[in-house]
mmCIF file of C-alpha atoms in Angstrom:
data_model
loop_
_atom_site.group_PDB
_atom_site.id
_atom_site.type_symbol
_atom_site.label_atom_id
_atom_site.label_comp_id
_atom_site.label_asym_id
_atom_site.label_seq_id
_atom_site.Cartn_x
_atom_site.Cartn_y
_atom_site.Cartn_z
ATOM 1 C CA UNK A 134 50.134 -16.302 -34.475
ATOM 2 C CA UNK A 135 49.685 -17.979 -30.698
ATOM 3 C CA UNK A 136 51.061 -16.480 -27.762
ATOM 4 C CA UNK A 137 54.166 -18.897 -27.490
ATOM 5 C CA UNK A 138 55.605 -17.810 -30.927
ATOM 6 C CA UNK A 139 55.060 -13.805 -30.071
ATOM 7 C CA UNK A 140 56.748 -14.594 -26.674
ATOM 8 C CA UNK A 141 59.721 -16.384 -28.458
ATOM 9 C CA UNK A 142 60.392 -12.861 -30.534
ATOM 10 C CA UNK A 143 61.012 -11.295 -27.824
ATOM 11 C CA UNK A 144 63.204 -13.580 -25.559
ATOM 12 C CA UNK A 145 64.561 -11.100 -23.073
ATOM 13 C CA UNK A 146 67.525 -8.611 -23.242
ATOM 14 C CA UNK A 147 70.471 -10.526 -23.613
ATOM 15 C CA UNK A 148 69.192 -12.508 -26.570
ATOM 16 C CA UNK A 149 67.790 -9.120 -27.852
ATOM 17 C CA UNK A 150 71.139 -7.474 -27.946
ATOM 18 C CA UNK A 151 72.024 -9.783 -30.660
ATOM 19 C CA UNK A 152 70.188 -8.327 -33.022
ATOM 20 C CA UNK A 153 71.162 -5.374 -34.648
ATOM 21 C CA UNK A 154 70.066 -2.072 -33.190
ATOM 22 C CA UNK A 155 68.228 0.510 -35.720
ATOM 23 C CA UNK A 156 66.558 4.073 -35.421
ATOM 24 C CA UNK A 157 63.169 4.224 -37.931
ATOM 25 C CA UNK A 158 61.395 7.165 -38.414
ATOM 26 C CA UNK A 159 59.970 8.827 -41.637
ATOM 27 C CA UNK A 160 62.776 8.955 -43.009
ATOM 28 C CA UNK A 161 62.615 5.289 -43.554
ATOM 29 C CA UNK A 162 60.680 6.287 -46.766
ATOM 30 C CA UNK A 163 61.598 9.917 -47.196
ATOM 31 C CA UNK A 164 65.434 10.001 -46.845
ATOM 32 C CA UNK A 165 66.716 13.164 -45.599
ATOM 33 C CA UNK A 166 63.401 13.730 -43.698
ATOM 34 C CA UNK A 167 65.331 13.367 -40.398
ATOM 35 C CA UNK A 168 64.839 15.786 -37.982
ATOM 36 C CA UNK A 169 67.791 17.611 -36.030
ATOM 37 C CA UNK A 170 69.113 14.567 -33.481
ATOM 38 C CA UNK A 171 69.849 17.283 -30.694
ATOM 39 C CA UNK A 172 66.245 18.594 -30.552
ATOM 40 C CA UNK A 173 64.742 15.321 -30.105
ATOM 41 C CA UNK A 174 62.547 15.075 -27.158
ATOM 42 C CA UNK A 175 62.250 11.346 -25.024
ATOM 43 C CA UNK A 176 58.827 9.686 -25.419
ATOM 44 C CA UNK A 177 57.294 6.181 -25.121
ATOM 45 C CA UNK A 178 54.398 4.338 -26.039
ATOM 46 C CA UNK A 179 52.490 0.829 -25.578
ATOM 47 C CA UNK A 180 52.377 -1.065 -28.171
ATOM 48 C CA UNK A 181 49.570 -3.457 -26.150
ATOM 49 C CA UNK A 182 48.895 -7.133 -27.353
ATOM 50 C CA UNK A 183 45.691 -8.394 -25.735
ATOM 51 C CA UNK A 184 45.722 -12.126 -25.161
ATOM 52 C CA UNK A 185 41.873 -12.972 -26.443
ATOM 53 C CA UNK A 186 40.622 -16.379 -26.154
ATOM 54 C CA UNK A 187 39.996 -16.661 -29.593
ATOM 55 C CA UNK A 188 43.039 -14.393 -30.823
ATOM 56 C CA UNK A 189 45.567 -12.013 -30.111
ATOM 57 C CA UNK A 190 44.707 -8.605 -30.556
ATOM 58 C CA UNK A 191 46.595 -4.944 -30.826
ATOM 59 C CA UNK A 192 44.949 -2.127 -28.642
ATOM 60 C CA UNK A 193 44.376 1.366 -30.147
ATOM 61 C CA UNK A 194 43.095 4.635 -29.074
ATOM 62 C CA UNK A 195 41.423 7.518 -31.636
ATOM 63 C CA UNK A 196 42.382 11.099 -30.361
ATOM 64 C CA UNK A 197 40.009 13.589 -29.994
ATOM 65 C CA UNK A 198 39.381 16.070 -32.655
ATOM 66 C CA UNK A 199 40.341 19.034 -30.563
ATOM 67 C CA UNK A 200 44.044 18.383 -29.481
ATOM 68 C CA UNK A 201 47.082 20.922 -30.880
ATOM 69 C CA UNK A 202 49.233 17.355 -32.500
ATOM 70 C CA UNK A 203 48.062 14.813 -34.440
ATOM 71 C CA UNK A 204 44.401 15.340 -33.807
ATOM 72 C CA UNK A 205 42.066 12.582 -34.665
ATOM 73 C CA UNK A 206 44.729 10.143 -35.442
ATOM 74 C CA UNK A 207 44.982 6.564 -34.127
ATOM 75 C CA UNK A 208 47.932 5.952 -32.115
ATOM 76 C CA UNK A 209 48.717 3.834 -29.313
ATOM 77 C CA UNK A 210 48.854 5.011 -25.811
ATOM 78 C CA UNK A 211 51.796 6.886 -24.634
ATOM 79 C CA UNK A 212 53.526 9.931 -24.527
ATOM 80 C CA UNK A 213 56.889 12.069 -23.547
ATOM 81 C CA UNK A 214 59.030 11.224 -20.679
ATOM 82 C CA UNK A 215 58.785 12.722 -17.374
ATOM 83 C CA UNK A 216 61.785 12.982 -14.891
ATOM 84 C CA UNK A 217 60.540 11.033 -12.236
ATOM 85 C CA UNK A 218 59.988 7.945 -14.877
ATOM 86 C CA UNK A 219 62.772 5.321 -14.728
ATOM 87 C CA UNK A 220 63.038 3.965 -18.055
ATOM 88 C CA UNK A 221 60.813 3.952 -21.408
ATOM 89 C CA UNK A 222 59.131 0.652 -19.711
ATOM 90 C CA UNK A 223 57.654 3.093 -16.741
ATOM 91 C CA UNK A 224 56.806 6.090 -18.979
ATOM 92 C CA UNK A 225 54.666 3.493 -21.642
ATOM 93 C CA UNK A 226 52.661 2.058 -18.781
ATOM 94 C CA UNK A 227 52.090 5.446 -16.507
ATOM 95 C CA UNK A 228 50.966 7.208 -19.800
ATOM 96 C CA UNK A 229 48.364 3.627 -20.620
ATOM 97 C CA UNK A 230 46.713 3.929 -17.375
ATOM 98 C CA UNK A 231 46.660 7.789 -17.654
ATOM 99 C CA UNK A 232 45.392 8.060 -21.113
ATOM 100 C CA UNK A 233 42.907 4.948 -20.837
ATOM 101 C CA UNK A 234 42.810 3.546 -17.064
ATOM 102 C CA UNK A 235 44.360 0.540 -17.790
ATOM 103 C CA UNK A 236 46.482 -0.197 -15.003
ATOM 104 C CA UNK A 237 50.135 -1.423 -15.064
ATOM 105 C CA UNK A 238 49.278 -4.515 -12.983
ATOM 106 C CA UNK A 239 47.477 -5.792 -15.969
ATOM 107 C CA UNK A 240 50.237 -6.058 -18.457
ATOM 108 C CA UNK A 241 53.374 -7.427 -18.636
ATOM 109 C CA UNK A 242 56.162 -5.991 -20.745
ATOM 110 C CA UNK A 243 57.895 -8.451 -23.121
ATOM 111 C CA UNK A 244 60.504 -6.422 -24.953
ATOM 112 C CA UNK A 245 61.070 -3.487 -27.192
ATOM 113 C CA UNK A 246 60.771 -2.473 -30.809
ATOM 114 C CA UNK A 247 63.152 -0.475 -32.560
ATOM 115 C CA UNK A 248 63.420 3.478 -31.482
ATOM 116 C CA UNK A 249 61.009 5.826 -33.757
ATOM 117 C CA UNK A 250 62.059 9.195 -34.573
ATOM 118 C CA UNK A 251 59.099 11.681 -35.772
ATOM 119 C CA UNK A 252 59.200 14.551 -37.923
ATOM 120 C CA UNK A 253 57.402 16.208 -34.794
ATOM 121 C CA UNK A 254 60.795 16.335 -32.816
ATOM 122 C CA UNK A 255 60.139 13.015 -31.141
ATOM 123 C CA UNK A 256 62.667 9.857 -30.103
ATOM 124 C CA UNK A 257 59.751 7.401 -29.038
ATOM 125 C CA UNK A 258 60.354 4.318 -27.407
ATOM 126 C CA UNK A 259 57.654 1.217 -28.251
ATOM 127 C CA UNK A 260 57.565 -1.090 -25.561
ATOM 128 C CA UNK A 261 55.245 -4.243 -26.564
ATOM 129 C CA UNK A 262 53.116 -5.285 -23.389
ATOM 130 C CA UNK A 263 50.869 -8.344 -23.124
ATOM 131 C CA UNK A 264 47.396 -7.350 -21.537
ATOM 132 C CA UNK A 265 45.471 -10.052 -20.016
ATOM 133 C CA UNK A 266 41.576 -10.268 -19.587
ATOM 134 C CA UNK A 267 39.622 -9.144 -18.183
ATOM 135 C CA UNK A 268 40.035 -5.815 -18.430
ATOM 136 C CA UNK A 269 37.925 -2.067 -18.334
ATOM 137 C CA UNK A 270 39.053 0.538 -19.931
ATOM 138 C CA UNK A 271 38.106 4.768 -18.990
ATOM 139 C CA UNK A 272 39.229 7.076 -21.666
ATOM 140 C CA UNK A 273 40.382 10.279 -20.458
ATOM 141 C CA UNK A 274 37.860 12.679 -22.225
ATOM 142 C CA UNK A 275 40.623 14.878 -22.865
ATOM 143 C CA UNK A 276 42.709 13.154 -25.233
ATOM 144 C CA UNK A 277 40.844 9.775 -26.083
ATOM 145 C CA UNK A 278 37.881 9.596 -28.149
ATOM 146 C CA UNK A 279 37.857 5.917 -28.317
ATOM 147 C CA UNK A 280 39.290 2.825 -27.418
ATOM 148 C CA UNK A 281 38.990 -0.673 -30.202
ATOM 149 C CA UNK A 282 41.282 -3.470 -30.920
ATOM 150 C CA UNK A 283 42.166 -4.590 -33.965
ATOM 151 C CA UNK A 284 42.991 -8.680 -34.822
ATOM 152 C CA UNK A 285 46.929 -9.370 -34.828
ATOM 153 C CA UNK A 286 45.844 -11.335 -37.823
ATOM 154 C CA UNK A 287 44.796 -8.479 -39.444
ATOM 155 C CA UNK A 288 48.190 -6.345 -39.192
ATOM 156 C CA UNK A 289 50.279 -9.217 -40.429
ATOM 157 C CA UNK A 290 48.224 -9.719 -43.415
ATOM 158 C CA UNK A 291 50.608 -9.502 -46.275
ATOM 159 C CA UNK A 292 48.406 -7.141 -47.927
ATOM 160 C CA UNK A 293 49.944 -4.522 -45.453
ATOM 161 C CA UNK A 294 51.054 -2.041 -44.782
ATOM 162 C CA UNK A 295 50.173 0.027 -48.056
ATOM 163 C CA UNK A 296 52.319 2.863 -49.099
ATOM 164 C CA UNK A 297 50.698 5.720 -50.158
ATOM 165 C CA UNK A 298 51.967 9.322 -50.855
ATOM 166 C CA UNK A 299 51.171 12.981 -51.167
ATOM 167 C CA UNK A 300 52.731 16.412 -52.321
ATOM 168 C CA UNK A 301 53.901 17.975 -48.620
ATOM 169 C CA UNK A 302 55.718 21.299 -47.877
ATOM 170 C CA UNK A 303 56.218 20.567 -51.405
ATOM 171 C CA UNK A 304 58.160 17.739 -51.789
ATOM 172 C CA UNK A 305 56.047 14.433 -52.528
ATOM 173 C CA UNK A 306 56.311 12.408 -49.466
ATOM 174 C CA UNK A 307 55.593 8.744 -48.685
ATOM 175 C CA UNK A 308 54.535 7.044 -45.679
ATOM 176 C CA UNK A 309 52.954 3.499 -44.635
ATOM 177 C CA UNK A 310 48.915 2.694 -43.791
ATOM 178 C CA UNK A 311 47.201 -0.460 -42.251
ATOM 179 C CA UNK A 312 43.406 0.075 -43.211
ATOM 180 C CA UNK A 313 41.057 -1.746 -41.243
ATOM 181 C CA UNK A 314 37.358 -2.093 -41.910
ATOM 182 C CA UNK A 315 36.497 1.463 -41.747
ATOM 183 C CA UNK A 316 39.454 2.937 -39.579
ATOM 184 C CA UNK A 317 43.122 3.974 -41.717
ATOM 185 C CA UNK A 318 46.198 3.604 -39.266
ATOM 186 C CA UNK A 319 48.887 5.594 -40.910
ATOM 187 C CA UNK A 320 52.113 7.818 -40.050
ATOM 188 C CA UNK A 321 54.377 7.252 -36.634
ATOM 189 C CA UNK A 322 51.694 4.108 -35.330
ATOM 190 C CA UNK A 323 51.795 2.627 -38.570
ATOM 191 C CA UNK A 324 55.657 2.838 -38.893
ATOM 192 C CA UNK A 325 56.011 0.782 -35.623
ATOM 193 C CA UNK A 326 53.465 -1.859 -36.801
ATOM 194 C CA UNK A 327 55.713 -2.234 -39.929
ATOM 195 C CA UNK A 328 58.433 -3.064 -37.167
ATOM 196 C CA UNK A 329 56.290 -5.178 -35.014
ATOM 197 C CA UNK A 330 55.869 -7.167 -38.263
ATOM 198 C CA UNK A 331 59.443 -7.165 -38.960
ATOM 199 C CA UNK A 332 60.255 -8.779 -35.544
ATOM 200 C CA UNK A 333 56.881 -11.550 -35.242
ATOM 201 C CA UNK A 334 57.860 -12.490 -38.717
ATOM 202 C CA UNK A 335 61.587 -12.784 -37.868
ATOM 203 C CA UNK A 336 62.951 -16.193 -38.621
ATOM 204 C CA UNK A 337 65.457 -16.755 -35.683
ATOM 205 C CA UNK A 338 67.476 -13.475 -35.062
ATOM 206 C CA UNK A 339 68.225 -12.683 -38.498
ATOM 207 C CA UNK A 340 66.769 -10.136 -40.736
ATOM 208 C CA UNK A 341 63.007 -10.097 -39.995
ATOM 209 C CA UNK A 342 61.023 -10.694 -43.459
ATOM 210 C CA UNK A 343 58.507 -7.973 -42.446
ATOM 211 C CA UNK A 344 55.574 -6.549 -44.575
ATOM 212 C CA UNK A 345 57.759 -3.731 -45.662
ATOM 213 C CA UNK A 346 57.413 -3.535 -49.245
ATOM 214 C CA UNK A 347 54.518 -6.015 -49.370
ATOM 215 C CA UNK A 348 51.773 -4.108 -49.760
ATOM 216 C CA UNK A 349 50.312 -1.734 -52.169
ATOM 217 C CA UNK A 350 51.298 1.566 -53.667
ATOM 218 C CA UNK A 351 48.655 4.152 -53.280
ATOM 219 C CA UNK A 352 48.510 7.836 -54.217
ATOM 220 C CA UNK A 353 47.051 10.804 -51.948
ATOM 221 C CA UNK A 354 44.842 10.107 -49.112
ATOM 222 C CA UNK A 355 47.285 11.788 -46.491
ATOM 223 C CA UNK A 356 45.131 13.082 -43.545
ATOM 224 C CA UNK A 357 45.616 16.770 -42.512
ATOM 225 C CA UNK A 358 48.614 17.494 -40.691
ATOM 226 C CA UNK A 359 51.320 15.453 -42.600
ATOM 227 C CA UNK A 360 53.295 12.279 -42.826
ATOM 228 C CA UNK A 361 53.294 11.648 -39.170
#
C-alpha cells in the first residue's frame, strides 16, 4: 500500500465524521467482557507509520520485563492522559518522545482509529502518525526494552490477524494475534491493528473489509497476564 492510498483513508475530520463512530475493546470477541464505562481512565497511543523508501512500515516498542501492566508485551507508544494535554493528538505524541525520544516535529498526525476500551480500565485513543526519515530513536530504559518496525505489508496480510483462545478467570476467552517472524503481537495492540486494517482496506467510506475473521483459529498460547 503507497503513501497516497493510506493518506486517502484518512481524509481529515469532516470526511471522517461520515463514517460511523464505534467503541472496540475485548469485548469485540468476548461479549460481556466490557468493563464498567464510569471507571474508565483517558489514554492515547501512536499508532506510527514510517514512510521507508522501499515501504511503509508500523513502529513498535517491547516493554521491559519488570513493569507492574502488561510486562513484556509489544505495544505501541503511548499512555494515560495528563491534564495539561489538549487532546488525544498531544497526549500520543508527548508519551512517543517520552517513551522512545522521537520527537513530535517528526511526525505528522493523519487521523484517528476507532476508541479501544481494555479490560485494564482503559478508554485509549489511537492516533495514526506518519514518521518521516531520518530518524533516532532513545528508549527510556525504564519502560522500553526495544524498539523494531514491522512491514505494513506484513499486517495486512490476509493471513492475519489469527484468533486464538485460552481458559481465563475461567471462562474461555478469545482474542486476536499478528505473528511476525519471531515476535507475537496480541491483546489491546493487536485489536487496533485489526482496525487499522479495517480502515486501509476500506473501500470508500463504507464498511471497511478488514482482516477480521480472515485469519486462523488457534487454541492456547495466551501470554501471562490475560487477554489484553
Amino acid at each position: 500500500m503507497s503513501l497516497d492510498e493510506v493518506r486517502k483513508r484518512f481524509p481529515g475530520s469532516a470526511a471522517a465524521d461520515l463514517r460511523p463512530a464505534k467503541v472496540r475493546g475485548d469485548h469485540d470477541l468476548n461479549p460481556g467482557f466490557e468493563p464498567s464505562q464510569g471507571k474508565l481512565r483517558e489514554a492515547a497511543v501512536l499508532v506510527p507509520l514510517v514512510d521507508r523508501p522501499e515501504e511503509l512500515t508500523v513502529i513498535f516498542t517491547q516493554r521491559t520485563a519488570n513493569l507492574t501492566a502488561h510486562a513484556g508485551q509489544i505495544s505501541f507508544p503511548g499512555g494515560r492522559m495528563e491534564s495539561d494535554d489538549r487532546d488525544p493528538e498531544d497526549t500520543a505524541l508527548r508519551e512517543t518522545e517520552e517513551e522512545i525520544g522521537l520527537g513530535r516535529d517528526h511526525i505528522e498526525v493523519l487521523g484517528r482509529l476507532d476508541t479501544y476500551v481494555t479490560r485494564t480500565g482503559f478508554r485509549v485513543t489511537p492516533v495514526v502518525g506518519l514518521v518521516r526519515p531520518p530518524f533516532q530513536v532513545t528508549p527510556d530504559p525504564t519502560e522500553v526494552a526495544e524498539v523494531f518496525e514491522v512491514p505494513l505489508a506484513a499486517i495486512l496480510d490476509p493471513t492475519n490477524p489469527q484468533r486464538h483462545s485460552r481458559e481465563f478467570q475461567g471462562a474461555q476467552r478469545y482474542f486476536y494475534a499478528f505473528p511476525y517472524q519471531q515476535r507475537f503481537i496480541w491483546g489491546a495492540t493487536a485489536g487496533m491493528l485489526v482496525n487499522l486494517c479495517d480502515v486501509l482496506r476500506a473501500e470508500g467510506m463504507g464498511e471497511g473489509l478488514g482482516c477480521d475473521g480472515l485469519g486462523s483459529d488457534r487454541l492456547g498460547d495466551l501470554p501471562a497476564g490475560g487477554p489484553s
